[in-house]
mmCIF file of N, CA and C in Angstrom:
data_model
loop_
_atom_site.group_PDB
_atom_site.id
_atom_site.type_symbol
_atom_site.label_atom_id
_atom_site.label_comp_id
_atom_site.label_asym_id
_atom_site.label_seq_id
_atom_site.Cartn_x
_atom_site.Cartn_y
_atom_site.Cartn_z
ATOM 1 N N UNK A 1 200.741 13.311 247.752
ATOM 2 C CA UNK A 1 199.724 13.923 246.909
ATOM 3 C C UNK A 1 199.118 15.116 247.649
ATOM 4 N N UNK A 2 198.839 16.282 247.082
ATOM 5 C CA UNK A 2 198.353 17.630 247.592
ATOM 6 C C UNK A 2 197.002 17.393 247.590
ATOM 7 N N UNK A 3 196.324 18.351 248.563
ATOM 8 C CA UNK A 3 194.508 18.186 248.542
ATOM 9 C C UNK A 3 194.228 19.319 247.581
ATOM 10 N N UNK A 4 193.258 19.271 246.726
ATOM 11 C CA UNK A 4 193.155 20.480 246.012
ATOM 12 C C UNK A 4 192.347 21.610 247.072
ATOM 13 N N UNK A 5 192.932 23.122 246.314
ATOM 14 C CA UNK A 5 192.970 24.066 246.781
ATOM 15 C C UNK A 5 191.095 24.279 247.482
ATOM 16 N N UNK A 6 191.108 24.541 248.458
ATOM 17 C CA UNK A 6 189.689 24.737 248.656
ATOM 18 C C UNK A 6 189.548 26.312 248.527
ATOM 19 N N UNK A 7 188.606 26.604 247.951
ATOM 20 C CA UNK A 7 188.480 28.562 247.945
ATOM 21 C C UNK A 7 187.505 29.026 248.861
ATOM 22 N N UNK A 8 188.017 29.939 249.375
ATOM 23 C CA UNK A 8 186.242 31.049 250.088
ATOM 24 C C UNK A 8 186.171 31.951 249.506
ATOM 25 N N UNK A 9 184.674 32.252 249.916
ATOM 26 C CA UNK A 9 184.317 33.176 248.564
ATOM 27 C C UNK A 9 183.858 34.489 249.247
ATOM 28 N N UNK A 10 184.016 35.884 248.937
ATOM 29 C CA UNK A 10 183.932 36.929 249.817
ATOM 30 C C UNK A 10 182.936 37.571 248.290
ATOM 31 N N UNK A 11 181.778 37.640 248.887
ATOM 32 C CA UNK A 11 180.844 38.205 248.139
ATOM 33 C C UNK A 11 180.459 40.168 248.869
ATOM 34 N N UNK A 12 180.888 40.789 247.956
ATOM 35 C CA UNK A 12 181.527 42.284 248.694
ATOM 36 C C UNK A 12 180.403 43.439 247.738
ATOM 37 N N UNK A 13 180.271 44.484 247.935
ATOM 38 C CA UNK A 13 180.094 45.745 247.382
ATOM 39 C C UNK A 13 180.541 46.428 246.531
ATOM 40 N N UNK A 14 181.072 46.190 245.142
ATOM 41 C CA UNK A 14 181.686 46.760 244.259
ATOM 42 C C UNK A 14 181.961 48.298 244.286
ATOM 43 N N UNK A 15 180.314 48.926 244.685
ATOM 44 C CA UNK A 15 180.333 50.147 244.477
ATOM 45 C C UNK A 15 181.008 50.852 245.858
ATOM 46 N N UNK A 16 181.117 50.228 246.833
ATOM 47 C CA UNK A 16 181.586 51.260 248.098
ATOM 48 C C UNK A 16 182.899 51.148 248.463
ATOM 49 N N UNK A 17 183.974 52.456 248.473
ATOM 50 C CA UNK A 17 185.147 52.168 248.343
ATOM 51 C C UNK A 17 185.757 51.515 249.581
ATOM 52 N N UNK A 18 185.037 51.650 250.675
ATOM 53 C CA UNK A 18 185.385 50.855 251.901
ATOM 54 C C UNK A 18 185.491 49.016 251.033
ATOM 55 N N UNK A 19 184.526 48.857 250.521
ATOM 56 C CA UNK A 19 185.038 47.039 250.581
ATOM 57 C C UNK A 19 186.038 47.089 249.391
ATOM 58 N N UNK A 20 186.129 47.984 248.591
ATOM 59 C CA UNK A 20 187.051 47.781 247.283
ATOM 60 C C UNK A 20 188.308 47.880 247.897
ATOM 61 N N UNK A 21 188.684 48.618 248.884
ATOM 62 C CA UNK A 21 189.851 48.698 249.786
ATOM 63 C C UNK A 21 190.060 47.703 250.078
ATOM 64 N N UNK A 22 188.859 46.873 251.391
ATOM 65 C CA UNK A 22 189.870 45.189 251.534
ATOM 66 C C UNK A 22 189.854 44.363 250.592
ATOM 67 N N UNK A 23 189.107 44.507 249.256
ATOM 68 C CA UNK A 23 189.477 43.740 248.423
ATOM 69 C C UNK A 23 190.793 43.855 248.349
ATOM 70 N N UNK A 24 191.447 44.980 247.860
ATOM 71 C CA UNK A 24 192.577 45.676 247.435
ATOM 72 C C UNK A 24 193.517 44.895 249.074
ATOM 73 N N UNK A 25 193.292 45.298 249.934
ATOM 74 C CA UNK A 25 194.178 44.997 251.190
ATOM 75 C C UNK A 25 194.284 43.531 251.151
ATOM 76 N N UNK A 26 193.031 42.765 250.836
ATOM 77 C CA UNK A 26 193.292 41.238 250.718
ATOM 78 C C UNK A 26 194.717 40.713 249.780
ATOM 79 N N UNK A 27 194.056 41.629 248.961
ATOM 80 C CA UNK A 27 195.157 40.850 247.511
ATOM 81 C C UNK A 27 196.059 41.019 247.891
ATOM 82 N N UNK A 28 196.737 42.346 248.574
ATOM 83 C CA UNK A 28 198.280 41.938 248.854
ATOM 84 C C UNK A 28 198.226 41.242 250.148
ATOM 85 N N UNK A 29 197.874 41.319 250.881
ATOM 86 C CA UNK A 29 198.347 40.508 252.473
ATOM 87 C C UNK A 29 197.467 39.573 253.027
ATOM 88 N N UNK A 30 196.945 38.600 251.502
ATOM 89 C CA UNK A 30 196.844 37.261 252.092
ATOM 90 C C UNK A 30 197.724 36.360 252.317
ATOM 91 N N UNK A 31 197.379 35.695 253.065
ATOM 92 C CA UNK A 31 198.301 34.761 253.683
ATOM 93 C C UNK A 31 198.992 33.315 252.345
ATOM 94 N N UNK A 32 197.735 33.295 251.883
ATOM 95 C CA UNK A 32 197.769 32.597 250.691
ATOM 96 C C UNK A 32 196.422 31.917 249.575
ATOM 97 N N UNK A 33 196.653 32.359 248.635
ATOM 98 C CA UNK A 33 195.497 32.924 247.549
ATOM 99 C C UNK A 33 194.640 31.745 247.842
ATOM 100 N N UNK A 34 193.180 32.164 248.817
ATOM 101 C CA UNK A 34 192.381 31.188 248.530
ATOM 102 C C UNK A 34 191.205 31.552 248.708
ATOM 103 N N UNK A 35 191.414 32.953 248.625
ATOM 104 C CA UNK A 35 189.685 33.711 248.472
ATOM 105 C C UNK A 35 189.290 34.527 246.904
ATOM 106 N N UNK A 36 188.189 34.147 246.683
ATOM 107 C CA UNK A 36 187.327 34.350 245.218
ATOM 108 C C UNK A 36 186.763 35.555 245.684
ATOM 109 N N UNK A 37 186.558 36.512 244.577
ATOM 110 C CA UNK A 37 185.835 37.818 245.094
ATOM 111 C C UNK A 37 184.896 37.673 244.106
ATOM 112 N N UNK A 38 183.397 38.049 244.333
ATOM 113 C CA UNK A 38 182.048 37.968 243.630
ATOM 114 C C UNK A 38 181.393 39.515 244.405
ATOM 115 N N UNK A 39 181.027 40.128 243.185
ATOM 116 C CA UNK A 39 180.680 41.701 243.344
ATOM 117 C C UNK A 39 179.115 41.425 243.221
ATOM 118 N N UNK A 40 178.744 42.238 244.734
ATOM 119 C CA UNK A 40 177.084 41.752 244.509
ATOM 120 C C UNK A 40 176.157 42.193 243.801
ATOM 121 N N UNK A 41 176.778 43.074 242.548
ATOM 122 C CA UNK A 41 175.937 43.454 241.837
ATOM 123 C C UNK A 41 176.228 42.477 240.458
ATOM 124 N N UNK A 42 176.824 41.619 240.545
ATOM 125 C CA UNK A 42 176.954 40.899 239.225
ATOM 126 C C UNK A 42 175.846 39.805 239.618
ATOM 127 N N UNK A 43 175.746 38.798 238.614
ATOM 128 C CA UNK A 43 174.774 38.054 238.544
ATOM 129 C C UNK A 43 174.528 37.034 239.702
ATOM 130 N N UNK A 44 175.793 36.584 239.960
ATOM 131 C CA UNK A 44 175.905 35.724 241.076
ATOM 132 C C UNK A 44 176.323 36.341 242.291
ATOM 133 N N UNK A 45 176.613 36.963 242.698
ATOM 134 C CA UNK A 45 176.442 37.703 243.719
ATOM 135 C C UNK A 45 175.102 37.949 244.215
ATOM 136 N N UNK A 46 174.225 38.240 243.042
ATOM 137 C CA UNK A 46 173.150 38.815 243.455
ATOM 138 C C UNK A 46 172.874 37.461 244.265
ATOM 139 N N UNK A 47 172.804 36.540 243.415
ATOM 140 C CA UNK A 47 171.992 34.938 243.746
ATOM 141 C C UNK A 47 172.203 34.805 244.940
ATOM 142 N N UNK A 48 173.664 34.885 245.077
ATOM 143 C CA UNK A 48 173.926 34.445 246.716
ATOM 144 C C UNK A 48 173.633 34.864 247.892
ATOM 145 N N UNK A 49 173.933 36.349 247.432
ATOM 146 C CA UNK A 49 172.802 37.249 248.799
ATOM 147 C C UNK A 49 171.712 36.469 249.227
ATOM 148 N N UNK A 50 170.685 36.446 248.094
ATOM 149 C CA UNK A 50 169.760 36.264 248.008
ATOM 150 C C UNK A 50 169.422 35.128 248.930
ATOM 151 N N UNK A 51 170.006 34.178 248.246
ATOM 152 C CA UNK A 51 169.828 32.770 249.192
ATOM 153 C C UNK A 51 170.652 33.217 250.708
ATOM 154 N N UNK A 52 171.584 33.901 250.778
ATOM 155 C CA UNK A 52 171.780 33.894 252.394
ATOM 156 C C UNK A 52 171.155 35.022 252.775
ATOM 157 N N UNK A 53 169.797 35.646 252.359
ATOM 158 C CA UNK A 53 169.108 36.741 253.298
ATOM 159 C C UNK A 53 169.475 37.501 253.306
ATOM 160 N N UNK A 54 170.773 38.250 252.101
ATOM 161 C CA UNK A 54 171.039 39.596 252.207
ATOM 162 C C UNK A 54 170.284 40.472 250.805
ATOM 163 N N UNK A 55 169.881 41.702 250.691
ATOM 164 C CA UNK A 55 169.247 42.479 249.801
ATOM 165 C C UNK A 55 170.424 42.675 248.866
ATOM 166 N N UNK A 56 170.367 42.271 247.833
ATOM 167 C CA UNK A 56 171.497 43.148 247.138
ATOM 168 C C UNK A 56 171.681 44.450 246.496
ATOM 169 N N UNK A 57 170.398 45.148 246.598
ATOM 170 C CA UNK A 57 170.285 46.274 246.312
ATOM 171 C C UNK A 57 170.702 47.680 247.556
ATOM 172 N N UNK A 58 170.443 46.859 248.475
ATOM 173 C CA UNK A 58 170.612 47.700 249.862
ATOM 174 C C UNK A 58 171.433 46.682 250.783
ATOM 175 N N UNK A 59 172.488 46.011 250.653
ATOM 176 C CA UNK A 59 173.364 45.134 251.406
ATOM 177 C C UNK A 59 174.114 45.628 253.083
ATOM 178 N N UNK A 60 173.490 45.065 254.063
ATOM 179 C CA UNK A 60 173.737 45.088 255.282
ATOM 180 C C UNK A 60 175.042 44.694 255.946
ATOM 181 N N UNK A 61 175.344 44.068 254.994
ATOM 182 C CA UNK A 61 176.913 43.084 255.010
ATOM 183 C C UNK A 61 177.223 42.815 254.090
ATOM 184 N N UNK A 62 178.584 42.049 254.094
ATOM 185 C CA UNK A 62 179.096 41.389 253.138
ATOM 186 C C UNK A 62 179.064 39.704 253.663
ATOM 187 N N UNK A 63 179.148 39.198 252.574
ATOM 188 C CA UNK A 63 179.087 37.720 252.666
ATOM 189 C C UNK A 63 180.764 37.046 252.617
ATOM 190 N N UNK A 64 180.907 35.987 253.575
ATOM 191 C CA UNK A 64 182.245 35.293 253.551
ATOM 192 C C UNK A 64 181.592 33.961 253.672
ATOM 193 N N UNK A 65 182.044 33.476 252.558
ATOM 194 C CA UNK A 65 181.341 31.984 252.430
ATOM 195 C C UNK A 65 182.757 30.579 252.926
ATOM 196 N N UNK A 66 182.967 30.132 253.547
ATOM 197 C CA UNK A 66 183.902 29.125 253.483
ATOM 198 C C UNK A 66 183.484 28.261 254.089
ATOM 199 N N UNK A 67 184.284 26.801 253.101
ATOM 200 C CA UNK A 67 183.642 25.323 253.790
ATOM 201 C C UNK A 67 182.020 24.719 253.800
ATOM 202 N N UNK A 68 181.610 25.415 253.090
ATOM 203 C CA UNK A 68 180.202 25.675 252.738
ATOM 204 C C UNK A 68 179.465 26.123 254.204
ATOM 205 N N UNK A 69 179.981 27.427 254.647
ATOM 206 C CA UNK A 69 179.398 27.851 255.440
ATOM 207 C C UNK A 69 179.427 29.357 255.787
ATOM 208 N N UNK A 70 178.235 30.086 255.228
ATOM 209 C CA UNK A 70 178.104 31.541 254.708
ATOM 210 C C UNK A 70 178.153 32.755 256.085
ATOM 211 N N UNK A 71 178.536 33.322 256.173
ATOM 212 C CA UNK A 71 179.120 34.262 257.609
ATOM 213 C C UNK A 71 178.770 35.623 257.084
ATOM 214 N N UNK A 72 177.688 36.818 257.764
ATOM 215 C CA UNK A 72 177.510 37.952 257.652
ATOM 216 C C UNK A 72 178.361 38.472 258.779
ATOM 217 N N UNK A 73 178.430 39.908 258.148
ATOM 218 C CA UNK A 73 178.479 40.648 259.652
ATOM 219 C C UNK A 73 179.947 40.665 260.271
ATOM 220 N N UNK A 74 179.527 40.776 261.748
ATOM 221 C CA UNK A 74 181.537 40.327 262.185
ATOM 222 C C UNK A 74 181.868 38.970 262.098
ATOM 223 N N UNK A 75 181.112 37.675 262.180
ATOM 224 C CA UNK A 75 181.677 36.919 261.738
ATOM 225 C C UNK A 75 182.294 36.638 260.608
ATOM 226 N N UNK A 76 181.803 37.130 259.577
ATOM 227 C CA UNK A 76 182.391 37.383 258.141
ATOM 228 C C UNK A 76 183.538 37.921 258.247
ATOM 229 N N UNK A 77 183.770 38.919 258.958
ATOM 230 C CA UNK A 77 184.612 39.523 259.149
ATOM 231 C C UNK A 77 186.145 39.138 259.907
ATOM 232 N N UNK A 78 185.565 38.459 260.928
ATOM 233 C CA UNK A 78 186.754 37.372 261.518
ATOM 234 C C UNK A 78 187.044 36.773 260.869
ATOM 235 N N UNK A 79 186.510 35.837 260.574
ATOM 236 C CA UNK A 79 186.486 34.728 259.333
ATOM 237 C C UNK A 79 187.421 35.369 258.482
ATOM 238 N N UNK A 80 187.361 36.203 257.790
ATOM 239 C CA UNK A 80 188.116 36.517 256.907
ATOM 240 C C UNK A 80 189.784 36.987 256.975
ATOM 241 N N UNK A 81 189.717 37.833 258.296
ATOM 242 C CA UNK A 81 191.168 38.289 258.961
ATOM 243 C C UNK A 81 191.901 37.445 259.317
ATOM 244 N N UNK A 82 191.408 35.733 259.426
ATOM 245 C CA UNK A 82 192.033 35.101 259.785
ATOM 246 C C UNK A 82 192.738 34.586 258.839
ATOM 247 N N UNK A 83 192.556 34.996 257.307
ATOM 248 C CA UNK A 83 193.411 34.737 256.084
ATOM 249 C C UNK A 83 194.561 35.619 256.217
ATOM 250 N N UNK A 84 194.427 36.513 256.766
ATOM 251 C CA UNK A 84 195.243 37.896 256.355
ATOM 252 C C UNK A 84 197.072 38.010 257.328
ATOM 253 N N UNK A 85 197.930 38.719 256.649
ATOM 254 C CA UNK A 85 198.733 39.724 257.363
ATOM 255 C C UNK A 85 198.324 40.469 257.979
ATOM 256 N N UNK A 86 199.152 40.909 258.391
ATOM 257 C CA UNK A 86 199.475 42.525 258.352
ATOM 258 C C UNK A 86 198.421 43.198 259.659
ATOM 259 N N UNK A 87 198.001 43.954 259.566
ATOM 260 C CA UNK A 87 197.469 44.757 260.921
ATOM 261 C C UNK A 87 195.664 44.279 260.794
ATOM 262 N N UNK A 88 195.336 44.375 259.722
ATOM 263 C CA UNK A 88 193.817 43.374 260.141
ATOM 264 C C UNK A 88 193.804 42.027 260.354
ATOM 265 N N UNK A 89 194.930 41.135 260.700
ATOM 266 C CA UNK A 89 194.569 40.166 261.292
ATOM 267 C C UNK A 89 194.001 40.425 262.914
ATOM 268 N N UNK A 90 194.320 41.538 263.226
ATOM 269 C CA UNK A 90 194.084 41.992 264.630
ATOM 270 C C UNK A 90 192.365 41.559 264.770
ATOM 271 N N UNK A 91 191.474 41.879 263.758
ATOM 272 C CA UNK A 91 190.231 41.785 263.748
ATOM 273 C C UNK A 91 189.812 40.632 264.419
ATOM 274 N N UNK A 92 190.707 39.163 264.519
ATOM 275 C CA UNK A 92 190.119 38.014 264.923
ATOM 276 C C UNK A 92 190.228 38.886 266.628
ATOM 277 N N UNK A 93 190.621 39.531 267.061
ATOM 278 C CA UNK A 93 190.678 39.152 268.362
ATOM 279 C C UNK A 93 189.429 39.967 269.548
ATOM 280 N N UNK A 94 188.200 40.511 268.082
ATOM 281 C CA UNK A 94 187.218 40.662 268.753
ATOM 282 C C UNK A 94 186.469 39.467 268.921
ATOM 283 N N UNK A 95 186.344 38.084 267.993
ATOM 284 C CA UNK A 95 185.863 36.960 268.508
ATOM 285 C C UNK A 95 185.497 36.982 270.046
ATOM 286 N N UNK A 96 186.237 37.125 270.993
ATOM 287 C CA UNK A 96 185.828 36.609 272.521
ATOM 288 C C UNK A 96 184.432 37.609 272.762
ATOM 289 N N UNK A 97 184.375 39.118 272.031
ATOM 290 C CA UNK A 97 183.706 40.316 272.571
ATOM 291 C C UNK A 97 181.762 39.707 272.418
ATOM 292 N N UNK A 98 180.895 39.811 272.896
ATOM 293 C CA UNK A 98 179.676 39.449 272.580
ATOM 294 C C UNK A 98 179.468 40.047 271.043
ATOM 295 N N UNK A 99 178.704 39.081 270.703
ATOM 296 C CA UNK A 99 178.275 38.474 269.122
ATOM 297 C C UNK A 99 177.247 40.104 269.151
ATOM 298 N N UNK A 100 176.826 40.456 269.731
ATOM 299 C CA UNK A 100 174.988 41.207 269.396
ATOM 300 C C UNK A 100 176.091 42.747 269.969
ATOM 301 N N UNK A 101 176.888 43.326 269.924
ATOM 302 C CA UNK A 101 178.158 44.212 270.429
ATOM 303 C C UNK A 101 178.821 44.321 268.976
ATOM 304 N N UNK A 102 179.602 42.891 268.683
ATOM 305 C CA UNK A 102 180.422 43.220 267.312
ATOM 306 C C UNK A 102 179.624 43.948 266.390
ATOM 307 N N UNK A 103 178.472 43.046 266.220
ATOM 308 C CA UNK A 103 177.810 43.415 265.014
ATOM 309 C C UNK A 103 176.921 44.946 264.975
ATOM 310 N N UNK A 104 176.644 45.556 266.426
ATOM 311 C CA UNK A 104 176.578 46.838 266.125
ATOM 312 C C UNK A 104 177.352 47.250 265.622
ATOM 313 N N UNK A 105 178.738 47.443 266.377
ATOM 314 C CA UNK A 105 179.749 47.901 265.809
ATOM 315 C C UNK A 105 179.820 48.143 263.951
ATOM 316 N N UNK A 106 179.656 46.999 263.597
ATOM 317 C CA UNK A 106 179.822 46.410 262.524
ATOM 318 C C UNK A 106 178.584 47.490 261.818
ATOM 319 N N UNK A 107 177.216 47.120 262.313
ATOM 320 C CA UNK A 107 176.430 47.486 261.584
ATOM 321 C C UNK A 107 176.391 49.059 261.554
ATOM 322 N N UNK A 108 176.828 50.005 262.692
ATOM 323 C CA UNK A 108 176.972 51.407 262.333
ATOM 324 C C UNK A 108 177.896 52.039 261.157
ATOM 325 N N UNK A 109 178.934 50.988 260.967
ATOM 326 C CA UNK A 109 180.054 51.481 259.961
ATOM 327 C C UNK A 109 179.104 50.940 258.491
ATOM 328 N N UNK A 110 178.821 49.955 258.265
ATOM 329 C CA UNK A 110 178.340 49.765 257.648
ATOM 330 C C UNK A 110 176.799 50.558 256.938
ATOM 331 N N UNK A 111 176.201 50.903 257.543
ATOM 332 C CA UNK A 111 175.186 51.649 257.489
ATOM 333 C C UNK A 111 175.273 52.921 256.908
ATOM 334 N N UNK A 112 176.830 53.572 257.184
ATOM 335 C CA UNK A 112 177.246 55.068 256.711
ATOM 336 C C UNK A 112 178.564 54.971 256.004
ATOM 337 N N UNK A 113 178.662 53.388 255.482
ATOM 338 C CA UNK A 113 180.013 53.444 255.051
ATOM 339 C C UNK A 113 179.900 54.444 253.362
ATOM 340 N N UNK A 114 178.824 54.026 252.597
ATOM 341 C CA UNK A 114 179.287 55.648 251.869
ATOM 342 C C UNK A 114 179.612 56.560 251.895
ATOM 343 N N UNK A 115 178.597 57.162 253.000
ATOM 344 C CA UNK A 115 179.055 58.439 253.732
ATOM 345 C C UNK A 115 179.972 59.036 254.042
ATOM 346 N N UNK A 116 181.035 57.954 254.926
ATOM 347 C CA UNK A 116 182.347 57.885 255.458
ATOM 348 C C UNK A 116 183.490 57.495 254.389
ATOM 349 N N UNK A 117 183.266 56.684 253.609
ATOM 350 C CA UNK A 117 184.592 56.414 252.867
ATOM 351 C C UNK A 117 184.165 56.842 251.241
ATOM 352 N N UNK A 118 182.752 57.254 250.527
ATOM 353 C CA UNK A 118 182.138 57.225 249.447
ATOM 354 C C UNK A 118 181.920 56.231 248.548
ATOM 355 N N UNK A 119 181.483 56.259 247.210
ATOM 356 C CA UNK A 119 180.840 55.571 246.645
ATOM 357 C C UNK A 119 181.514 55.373 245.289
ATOM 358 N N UNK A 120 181.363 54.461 244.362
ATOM 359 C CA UNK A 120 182.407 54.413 243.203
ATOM 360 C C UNK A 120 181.208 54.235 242.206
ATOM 361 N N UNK A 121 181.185 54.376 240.939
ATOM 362 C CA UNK A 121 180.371 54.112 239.761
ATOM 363 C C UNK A 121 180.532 53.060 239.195
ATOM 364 N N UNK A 122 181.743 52.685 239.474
ATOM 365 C CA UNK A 122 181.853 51.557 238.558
ATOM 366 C C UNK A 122 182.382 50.259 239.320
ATOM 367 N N UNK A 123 182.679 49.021 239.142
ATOM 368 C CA UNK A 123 182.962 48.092 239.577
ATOM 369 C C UNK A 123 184.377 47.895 239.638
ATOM 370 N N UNK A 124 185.458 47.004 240.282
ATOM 371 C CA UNK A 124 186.544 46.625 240.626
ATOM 372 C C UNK A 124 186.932 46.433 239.107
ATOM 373 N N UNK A 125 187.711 46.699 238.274
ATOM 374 C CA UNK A 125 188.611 45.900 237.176
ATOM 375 C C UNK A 125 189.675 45.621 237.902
ATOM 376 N N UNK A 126 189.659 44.401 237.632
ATOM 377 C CA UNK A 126 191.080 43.015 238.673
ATOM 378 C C UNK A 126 192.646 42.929 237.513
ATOM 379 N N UNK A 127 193.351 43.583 238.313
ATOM 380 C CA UNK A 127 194.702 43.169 237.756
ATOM 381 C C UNK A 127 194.939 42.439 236.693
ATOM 382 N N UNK A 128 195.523 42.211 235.747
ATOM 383 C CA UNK A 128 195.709 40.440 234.645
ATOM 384 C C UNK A 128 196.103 39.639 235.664
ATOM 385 N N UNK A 129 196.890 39.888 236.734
ATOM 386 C CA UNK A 129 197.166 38.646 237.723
ATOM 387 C C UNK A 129 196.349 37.839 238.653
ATOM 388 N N UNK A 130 195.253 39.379 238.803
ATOM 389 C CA UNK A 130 194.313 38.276 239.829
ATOM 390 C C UNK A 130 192.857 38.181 239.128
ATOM 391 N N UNK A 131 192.979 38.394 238.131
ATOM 392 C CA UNK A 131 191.354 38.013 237.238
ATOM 393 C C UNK A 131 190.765 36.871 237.374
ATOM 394 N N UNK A 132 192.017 35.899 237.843
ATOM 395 C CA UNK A 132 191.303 35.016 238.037
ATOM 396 C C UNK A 132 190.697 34.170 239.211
ATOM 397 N N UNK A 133 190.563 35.324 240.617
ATOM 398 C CA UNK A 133 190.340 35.379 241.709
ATOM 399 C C UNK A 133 188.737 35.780 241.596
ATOM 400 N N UNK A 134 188.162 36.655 240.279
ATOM 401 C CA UNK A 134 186.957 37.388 240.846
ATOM 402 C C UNK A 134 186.279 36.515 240.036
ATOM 403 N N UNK A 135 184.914 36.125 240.446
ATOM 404 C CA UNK A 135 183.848 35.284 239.717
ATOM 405 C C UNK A 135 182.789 36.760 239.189
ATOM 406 N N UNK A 136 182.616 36.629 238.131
ATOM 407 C CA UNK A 136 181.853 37.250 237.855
ATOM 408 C C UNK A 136 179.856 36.887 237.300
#
């Protein structure tokens, strides 16, 4: 008998083309479909920020929720590469680097990621194949 599928949930930035990219990079080079995408400007997104301390109007991070256990920042970020192919699985192997280091890192890109990659108007429309990956 199989265990049913457990999902994580990557609660992301609709509007900034930097996260619409790893959305986009997820979908093809996961390892195997078990992450939900929730755009933090939809209803539940908002909620969830909310309850894990992020603004959703001005979002500092993105949220990676798995196992019922919610990850900002570079941990989110590890956390997540560790689903992946391809050349961002490399990301797990800042894990060893100090925690209060990554997350500068983290937090300068983040901070100017409009700036640097721009901004979109509108939200992700999901493939017919993976529609049923995004919670809306």
């Amino acid at each position: 008998m199989t265990q049913p599928q457990e999902w994580a949930v990557w609660v992301f930035d609709s509007c900034c083309v930097l996260c619409d990219g790893g959305v986009q990079y997820t979908l093809k080079h996961e390892k195997a479909a078990r992450i939900k995408f929730v755009s933090i400007q939809s209803e539940t997104g908002r909620n969830l920020a909310v309850t894990h301390g992020i603004d959703p109007d001005d979002p500092d991070s993105f949220l990676f929720i798995e196992n019922g256990v919610a990850l900002e920042k570079s941990d989110a970020l590890i956390a997540l590469s560790r689903h992946l192919n391809g050349p961002a699985r490399m990301v797990a192997w800042a894990e060893p680097l100090p925690k209060g280091l990554r997350d500068f890192v983290y937090g300068m890109i983040a901070r100017h990621r409009y700036r640097l990659f721009g901004r979109k108007d509108s939200c992700i429309v999901p493939r017919p194949e993976h529609a049923h990956r995004f919670i809306l």
